Structure formats: C-alpha cells, structure tokens
C-alpha cells in the first residue's frame, strides 16, 4: 500500500511540475550565489527523497526537520526567487501566471498513514531579499473546513495548480490541492488565495451555487473527499475556461461516508462569473437513448505506450476533449 501511495504522490508531483513549472525572468543570480544554490539544492534533493521514502516515520520526520532550515537558508540567497530548484522533484513548487510569488508544499507520512503538510510562500521582491510566509498545517484542528484562514492556520495540502483571475483591479489565485488524508480516503480541494495588507488569506466566499436547481449558500472552500484507491479528477480545462471535476456517488449506497465515494463518469464544474466560481451542475448533457448501453472501445495495444503511463488528470482531460459538441439547430 505504501508503494502505491508513493507512486501516486510522485505522479501528481510530475504533473504539477510539467503543467505549472516555469523559468521566471528577472535579475541574474551572481555566479558565486548560483554555485552555492546548486550545492544547497543537492542537499535538499537528498533530504526531500528521504521525506518521501524514509524507512519509518522517525526517519521521514528527521529528514524534514533538517530540510526546512536548509531550504530557508537557500532562499536567503539574493534573488533566490529566480532559482527554480527543479531537481527537488518530491516538493511541489507552483507559480501563478504573474509570477509574483511561488508556493512550496510537501507532505510527511506518519505510521498511521495520516499526512502532515508543510509549505511556504516566497514573494518576488524588487531588491531580491527574502520575503517568506511559512505555512503551518492546522487541518487536524479546523473543525469547520468552510472557513477563511491565514498562513498560521493553513488547511494543509499539496498544491498542484494555480489559476489566476482578476476582478475589480484585484488579483485572486485559485489553488488546486491534494491531500492523501488517511487510510480510508483522500481529498482534492480548490480554494482562493488573496492578499490583504500584503499578507496571504486562504479561502473566501468565491464558490457560488446560486444557479443550481436548489440554490445553496456561498462556500469558502471546495473539497472532494473520496475512496482511498479511487481515481478522481479536479482540474482547470483551458479550452472550456472552467473548472471540471468528477461527480461522486457512494458505491455502497452510503452517502454519509465519503470513503465510499467514487466517480460515476459524469462531470460537474465551476465557471468564473462576476468574481465568483459559479457551480455548473452538469457539464455535459448528452444522454444515451433508452435501452442503449455504453460500449467501451477495444484497446489497441499497438498504440498503447506503457513507458508513458497517464495520470487521472490526463485521462479525464482526454475524455472531456473527446466529448461531442452539440450543434445548434438551423
């Protein structure tokens, strides 16, 4: 089971790096500083691998306790914001479109398969000096998940994408996160990051259900909890310009137990309207004719590339793109 979790964790990190990794243009890092950062990156890479693959909880936590001060030390290097740290593949590093900051996030697994998350927001500064907001995971103590928090009371997770929107001359950053959670379930979430008085604010009344058949109140954070070995997508579809995610049902007819939730291959979503992510109850409205049943297309093994396995996000993205578009009647 642990091997499966590690594979899933690293696959998601790989997708996050490919989708949102970028080289930020800015002041050139001095040659001596670049050499120092490269050496520090080697040490950080070694420790980050131990955080993920350490033999037991003590080894993983010990590696994490060494990793954090070394990372801060490296970030204190002038203009470190422009150093990508792209060799540290077990830590997610995400940038928004405007590259005004970046977020480091990672998790440490305990022996009971619970995860505690760590992170930091590094701001881009004009003088190249470090401005850092450490993130303290308080998710175990947050009784109401639909609440607005700050960096000292962070709903811990590993971020894998950032979508930026602007409304009334203010920037809002939608964060997509994943939480391995516990032995029974895992979670994916979206929440808004904004800055007030130059400090980060997580969450806010940005998820609207006003257009639902039965309208519901605004929510500050959207969370999908589902079966531990389930495959569920929560992503931004650029072609459709909307957030799309799997509709979930209980496979055991126990709607109060998220650990039984799986995808039913239907999709819901959110569309950005008037400064809110407005809920779309059903993304596609194509239905099968009465008495007809879906038939899977035979797998062509000649075209299957086993050297490039696909994640749930990629598979669902392809499924969405293959959906037939409805033509308007003439």
Short mmCIF file of C-alpha atoms in Angstrom, two decimals:
data_model
loop_
_atom_site.label_atom_id
_atom_site.label_comp_id
_atom_site.label_asym_id
_atom_site.label_seq_id
_atom_site.Cartn_x
_atom_site.Cartn_y
_atom_site.Cartn_z
CA UNK A 1 0.00 0.00 0.00
CA UNK A 2 2.82 2.41 0.82
CA UNK A 3 4.41 1.77 -2.59
CA UNK A 4 1.11 2.64 -4.28
CA UNK A 5 0.85 5.89 -2.31
CA UNK A 6 4.41 6.86 -3.25
CA UNK A 7 3.72 6.22 -6.94
CA UNK A 8 0.54 8.29 -6.81
CA UNK A 9 2.32 11.08 -4.94
CA UNK A 10 5.22 11.27 -7.39
CA UNK A 11 2.90 11.08 -10.43
CA UNK A 12 0.94 14.07 -9.16
CA UNK A 13 4.17 15.95 -8.50
CA UNK A 14 5.32 15.19 -12.04
CA UNK A 15 2.08 16.53 -13.50
CA UNK A 16 2.31 19.62 -11.30
CA UNK A 17 5.86 20.28 -12.45
CA UNK A 18 5.02 19.86 -16.14
CA UNK A 19 1.82 21.89 -16.04
CA UNK A 20 2.93 24.80 -13.89
CA UNK A 21 6.70 24.78 -13.78
CA UNK A 22 8.31 27.84 -15.32
CA UNK A 23 11.52 29.78 -15.54
CA UNK A 24 10.87 33.24 -14.14
CA UNK A 25 12.75 36.03 -15.86
CA UNK A 26 14.47 38.51 -13.59
CA UNK A 27 17.82 39.71 -12.27
CA UNK A 28 20.70 37.39 -12.97
CA UNK A 29 21.91 35.45 -9.95
CA UNK A 30 25.59 36.11 -9.22
CA UNK A 31 27.89 33.25 -10.24
CA UNK A 32 29.04 32.58 -6.68
CA UNK A 33 25.44 32.60 -5.42
CA UNK A 34 24.36 30.26 -8.22
CA UNK A 35 27.12 27.83 -7.29
CA UNK A 36 26.02 27.96 -3.65
CA UNK A 37 22.38 27.38 -4.59
CA UNK A 38 23.28 24.40 -6.76
CA UNK A 39 25.20 22.82 -3.89
CA UNK A 40 22.34 23.51 -1.49
CA UNK A 41 19.88 22.05 -3.98
CA UNK A 42 21.81 18.76 -3.97
CA UNK A 43 21.47 18.53 -0.19
CA UNK A 44 17.79 19.47 -0.34
CA UNK A 45 17.12 16.86 -3.01
CA UNK A 46 18.69 14.14 -0.87
CA UNK A 47 16.63 15.14 2.17
CA UNK A 48 13.39 15.54 0.20
CA UNK A 49 13.76 11.99 -1.12
CA UNK A 50 14.12 10.75 2.46
CA UNK A 51 10.99 12.67 3.46
CA UNK A 52 9.02 10.69 0.91
CA UNK A 53 10.76 7.32 1.05
CA UNK A 54 12.25 7.14 4.55
CA UNK A 55 12.10 3.69 6.16
CA UNK A 56 9.81 4.83 9.00
CA UNK A 57 8.12 7.89 10.47
CA UNK A 58 11.12 8.89 12.59
CA UNK A 59 13.42 8.83 9.56
CA UNK A 60 10.99 10.85 7.46
CA UNK A 61 10.39 13.42 10.20
CA UNK A 62 14.11 13.73 10.95
CA UNK A 63 14.79 14.41 7.26
CA UNK A 64 12.01 17.01 7.24
CA UNK A 65 13.42 18.73 10.34
CA UNK A 66 16.75 19.07 8.52
CA UNK A 67 15.15 20.05 5.21
CA UNK A 68 13.23 23.11 6.45
CA UNK A 69 16.16 25.20 7.81
CA UNK A 70 18.30 24.26 4.81
CA UNK A 71 15.56 25.44 2.45
CA UNK A 72 15.20 28.74 4.32
CA UNK A 73 18.96 29.19 4.25
CA UNK A 74 19.00 28.67 0.48
CA UNK A 75 16.11 31.08 -0.04
CA UNK A 76 18.00 33.79 1.83
CA UNK A 77 20.45 33.92 -1.07
CA UNK A 78 19.93 37.18 -3.03
CA UNK A 79 17.49 36.74 -5.94
CA UNK A 80 16.84 33.11 -4.98
CA UNK A 81 13.30 33.57 -6.32
CA UNK A 82 14.73 33.12 -9.81
CA UNK A 83 16.41 29.83 -8.97
CA UNK A 84 13.97 27.04 -10.00
CA UNK A 85 15.02 24.25 -7.59
CA UNK A 86 13.86 21.91 -10.34
CA UNK A 87 15.95 18.99 -9.09
CA UNK A 88 13.80 18.72 -5.96
CA UNK A 89 11.10 16.58 -7.55
CA UNK A 90 9.30 15.48 -4.37
CA UNK A 91 8.30 19.03 -3.43
CA UNK A 92 5.64 20.86 -5.43
CA UNK A 93 6.65 24.39 -6.48
CA UNK A 94 3.82 26.34 -8.09
CA UNK A 95 3.77 29.80 -9.70
CA UNK A 96 0.79 31.97 -10.69
CA UNK A 97 0.61 33.49 -14.14
CA UNK A 98 2.04 36.83 -12.97
CA UNK A 99 4.91 35.13 -11.07
CA UNK A 100 4.53 37.48 -8.11
CA UNK A 101 5.10 34.56 -5.73
CA UNK A 102 5.64 30.82 -5.61
CA UNK A 103 4.39 28.17 -3.21
CA UNK A 104 6.41 25.23 -1.92
CA UNK A 105 4.33 22.35 -0.48
CA UNK A 106 5.03 18.78 0.56
CA UNK A 107 3.78 16.14 2.98
CA UNK A 108 5.21 13.83 5.63
CA UNK A 109 3.50 10.49 6.19
CA UNK A 110 3.06 9.10 9.68
CA UNK A 111 2.94 5.41 10.59
CA UNK A 112 -0.87 5.50 10.77
CA UNK A 113 -0.93 6.73 7.12
CA UNK A 114 -2.01 10.24 8.08
CA UNK A 115 -0.18 13.09 6.36
CA UNK A 116 1.05 16.35 7.84
CA UNK A 117 1.78 19.06 5.30
CA UNK A 118 4.42 21.75 5.19
CA UNK A 119 4.87 24.72 2.92
CA UNK A 120 5.91 28.30 2.35
CA UNK A 121 5.06 31.22 0.08
CA UNK A 122 8.06 33.07 -1.30
CA UNK A 123 7.23 36.53 -2.62
CA UNK A 124 9.07 38.10 -5.53
CA UNK A 125 10.79 41.25 -4.26
CA UNK A 126 12.35 44.18 -6.08
CA UNK A 127 15.58 44.09 -4.06
CA UNK A 128 15.97 40.30 -4.24
CA UNK A 129 15.73 39.89 -0.47
CA UNK A 130 13.73 37.08 1.05
CA UNK A 131 10.09 37.64 1.97
CA UNK A 132 8.67 34.34 3.16
CA UNK A 133 5.38 33.22 4.69
CA UNK A 134 5.72 29.77 6.31
CA UNK A 135 2.57 27.64 6.16
CA UNK A 136 1.51 25.84 9.35
CA UNK A 137 -0.83 22.89 8.79
CA UNK A 138 -3.77 23.23 11.19
CA UNK A 139 -6.17 20.98 9.27
CA UNK A 140 -6.34 18.48 12.15
CA UNK A 141 -7.73 21.24 14.37
CA UNK A 142 -10.02 23.03 11.91
CA UNK A 143 -13.49 21.77 12.82
CA UNK A 144 -15.23 23.85 10.16
CA UNK A 145 -13.42 23.31 6.87
CA UNK A 146 -15.50 26.05 5.23
CA UNK A 147 -13.59 28.81 6.93
CA UNK A 148 -11.17 31.58 5.97
CA UNK A 149 -7.64 31.05 7.25
CA UNK A 150 -4.16 32.56 7.14
CA UNK A 151 -0.70 31.07 6.81
CA UNK A 152 -0.59 30.30 10.54
CA UNK A 153 -3.81 28.26 10.36
CA UNK A 154 -3.43 26.70 6.95
CA UNK A 155 -5.62 23.89 5.62
CA UNK A 156 -2.64 21.74 4.70
CA UNK A 157 -2.34 20.06 1.31
CA UNK A 158 -0.01 19.77 -1.66
CA UNK A 159 -0.84 22.30 -4.38
CA UNK A 160 -0.61 21.13 -7.97
CA UNK A 161 -2.01 24.09 -9.95
CA UNK A 162 -2.77 27.81 -9.69
CA UNK A 163 -5.33 29.65 -11.84
CA UNK A 164 -5.21 33.44 -11.69
CA UNK A 165 -8.23 35.72 -12.10
CA UNK A 166 -8.65 39.49 -11.75
CA UNK A 167 -11.75 41.26 -10.51
CA UNK A 168 -12.16 44.97 -9.73
CA UNK A 169 -8.40 45.55 -10.04
CA UNK A 170 -7.55 42.84 -7.52
CA UNK A 171 -5.83 39.54 -8.26
CA UNK A 172 -7.22 36.25 -7.00
CA UNK A 173 -5.39 32.94 -7.20
CA UNK A 174 -7.36 29.69 -7.27
CA UNK A 175 -5.27 26.93 -5.69
CA UNK A 176 -5.79 23.27 -6.60
CA UNK A 177 -4.64 20.92 -3.85
CA UNK A 178 -4.38 17.25 -2.97
CA UNK A 179 -4.37 15.66 0.48
CA UNK A 180 -3.57 11.95 0.91
CA UNK A 181 -5.60 12.30 4.14
CA UNK A 182 -5.76 8.87 5.84
CA UNK A 183 -6.04 5.13 5.29
CA UNK A 184 -9.70 5.34 4.21
CA UNK A 185 -9.93 8.37 1.94
CA UNK A 186 -8.08 11.11 0.12
CA UNK A 187 -9.10 14.64 -0.82
CA UNK A 188 -8.80 17.20 -3.57
CA UNK A 189 -9.71 20.81 -3.00
CA UNK A 190 -9.84 24.26 -4.51
CA UNK A 191 -9.57 27.46 -2.52
CA UNK A 192 -8.87 31.09 -3.25
CA UNK A 193 -5.64 32.77 -2.22
CA UNK A 194 -5.67 36.55 -1.96
CA UNK A 195 -3.51 39.09 -0.19
CA UNK A 196 -4.77 41.60 2.37
CA UNK A 197 -2.34 44.13 3.84
CA UNK A 198 0.39 42.19 2.00
CA UNK A 199 -0.43 39.01 3.92
CA UNK A 200 -1.89 35.78 2.48
CA UNK A 201 -5.53 34.87 3.03
CA UNK A 202 -6.76 31.37 2.21
CA UNK A 203 -10.41 30.85 1.33
CA UNK A 204 -13.29 33.25 0.86
CA UNK A 205 -16.89 33.38 -0.43
CA UNK A 206 -15.94 32.63 -4.03
CA UNK A 207 -17.82 29.38 -4.71
CA UNK A 208 -21.40 30.13 -5.69
CA UNK A 209 -24.32 27.73 -6.05
CA UNK A 210 -26.82 30.45 -6.98
CA UNK A 211 -27.59 28.87 -10.37
CA UNK A 212 -28.23 25.36 -9.01
CA UNK A 213 -31.68 23.81 -9.25
CA UNK A 214 -31.78 24.16 -5.47
CA UNK A 215 -29.52 27.14 -4.64
CA UNK A 216 -27.15 26.79 -1.70
CA UNK A 217 -25.11 29.33 0.28
CA UNK A 218 -21.70 30.54 -0.86
CA UNK A 219 -18.76 28.40 0.21
CA UNK A 220 -15.28 29.49 1.20
CA UNK A 221 -13.56 26.31 0.08
CA UNK A 222 -14.50 23.36 -2.12
CA UNK A 223 -13.39 19.88 -1.02
CA UNK A 224 -13.85 16.49 -2.70
CA UNK A 225 -13.29 13.54 -0.38
CA UNK A 226 -13.36 10.09 -1.93
CA UNK A 227 -12.31 6.45 -1.64
CA UNK A 228 -8.63 5.89 -0.93
CA UNK A 229 -7.91 3.94 -4.11
CA UNK A 230 -10.36 5.97 -6.21
CA UNK A 231 -9.43 7.94 -9.32
CA UNK A 232 -10.97 11.41 -9.27
CA UNK A 233 -10.13 14.47 -11.34
CA UNK A 234 -10.36 18.10 -10.24
CA UNK A 235 -8.72 20.36 -12.80
CA UNK A 236 -8.98 23.51 -14.88
CA UNK A 237 -9.92 22.94 -18.51
CA UNK A 238 -8.33 25.73 -20.51
CA UNK A 239 -10.34 25.09 -23.70
CA UNK A 240 -13.62 25.27 -21.80
CA UNK A 241 -12.30 28.01 -19.49
CA UNK A 242 -13.77 26.34 -16.45
CA UNK A 243 -13.02 24.03 -13.56
CA UNK A 244 -14.21 20.48 -14.24
CA UNK A 245 -14.42 17.64 -11.75
CA UNK A 246 -15.87 14.15 -11.37
CA UNK A 247 -19.35 13.76 -9.95
CA UNK A 248 -19.16 11.38 -7.00
CA UNK A 249 -21.56 8.73 -5.72
CA UNK A 250 -21.32 6.16 -2.92
CA UNK A 251 -20.54 2.74 -4.33
CA UNK A 252 -22.19 1.17 -1.26
CA UNK A 253 -25.21 3.49 -1.10
CA UNK A 254 -23.81 5.23 2.00
CA UNK A 255 -23.96 8.94 1.10
CA UNK A 256 -22.67 9.99 4.53
CA UNK A 257 -19.40 8.05 4.12
CA UNK A 258 -17.00 9.88 1.76
CA UNK A 259 -14.62 6.92 1.97
CA UNK A 260 -17.12 5.06 -0.26
CA UNK A 261 -17.32 7.82 -2.90
CA UNK A 262 -16.23 7.05 -6.47
CA UNK A 263 -16.68 8.72 -9.84
CA UNK A 264 -19.77 7.83 -11.87
CA UNK A 265 -18.14 9.24 -15.05
CA UNK A 266 -20.36 12.31 -15.01
CA UNK A 267 -18.94 15.81 -14.56
CA UNK A 268 -19.68 18.98 -12.64
CA UNK A 269 -17.81 22.25 -12.79
CA UNK A 270 -17.33 25.90 -11.90
CA UNK A 271 -17.39 28.86 -14.31
CA UNK A 272 -15.86 32.24 -13.44
CA UNK A 273 -18.64 34.84 -13.46
CA UNK A 274 -18.71 38.23 -11.76
CA UNK A 275 -15.85 37.49 -9.40
CA UNK A 276 -17.16 34.07 -8.34
CA UNK A 277 -16.68 30.47 -9.37
CA UNK A 278 -20.30 29.61 -10.20
CA UNK A 279 -21.26 25.94 -9.89
CA UNK A 280 -22.39 24.07 -13.01
CA UNK A 281 -24.48 21.06 -12.01
CA UNK A 282 -23.85 19.11 -15.21
CA UNK A 283 -21.08 19.95 -17.65
CA UNK A 284 -22.31 17.66 -20.43
CA UNK A 285 -25.96 16.99 -21.20
CA UNK A 286 -25.66 14.20 -23.75
CA UNK A 287 -27.71 11.18 -22.72
CA UNK A 288 -27.96 7.63 -24.03
CA UNK A 289 -31.12 6.61 -25.83
CA UNK A 290 -33.50 4.43 -23.85
CA UNK A 291 -32.36 0.81 -23.97
CA UNK A 292 -28.85 1.71 -25.18
CA UNK A 293 -25.76 0.97 -23.11
CA UNK A 294 -22.25 2.39 -23.36
CA UNK A 295 -19.79 0.09 -25.11
CA UNK A 296 -16.10 0.54 -24.43
CA UNK A 297 -13.76 0.89 -27.38
CA UNK A 298 -11.39 -2.11 -27.69
CA UNK A 299 -7.88 -1.30 -26.55
CA UNK A 300 -5.35 -1.17 -29.37
CA UNK A 301 -2.18 -2.44 -27.70
CA UNK A 302 -0.12 -1.39 -30.71
CA UNK A 303 -0.89 2.23 -29.85
CA UNK A 304 -0.54 1.83 -26.10
CA UNK A 305 2.70 3.30 -24.76
CA UNK A 306 3.47 1.55 -21.48
CA UNK A 307 6.57 3.71 -20.99
CA UNK A 308 4.38 6.81 -20.55
CA UNK A 309 1.64 5.99 -18.04
CA UNK A 310 -1.08 8.62 -17.69
CA UNK A 311 -2.47 10.15 -14.54
CA UNK A 312 -6.15 10.50 -13.70
CA UNK A 313 -5.97 14.18 -14.63
CA UNK A 314 -4.64 13.38 -18.12
CA UNK A 315 -7.11 10.54 -18.73
CA UNK A 316 -10.09 12.65 -17.73
CA UNK A 317 -8.79 15.60 -19.75
CA UNK A 318 -8.71 13.40 -22.87
CA UNK A 319 -12.20 12.10 -22.09
CA UNK A 320 -13.54 15.65 -21.89
CA UNK A 321 -11.89 16.65 -25.16
CA UNK A 322 -13.44 13.67 -26.94
CA UNK A 323 -16.97 14.60 -25.86
CA UNK A 324 -19.03 15.50 -28.98
CA UNK A 325 -20.03 19.14 -29.18
CA UNK A 326 -23.74 19.82 -29.55
CA UNK A 327 -24.68 21.61 -32.77
CA UNK A 328 -27.31 24.29 -32.73
CA UNK A 329 -30.38 23.56 -34.91
CA UNK A 330 -30.50 25.57 -38.11
#
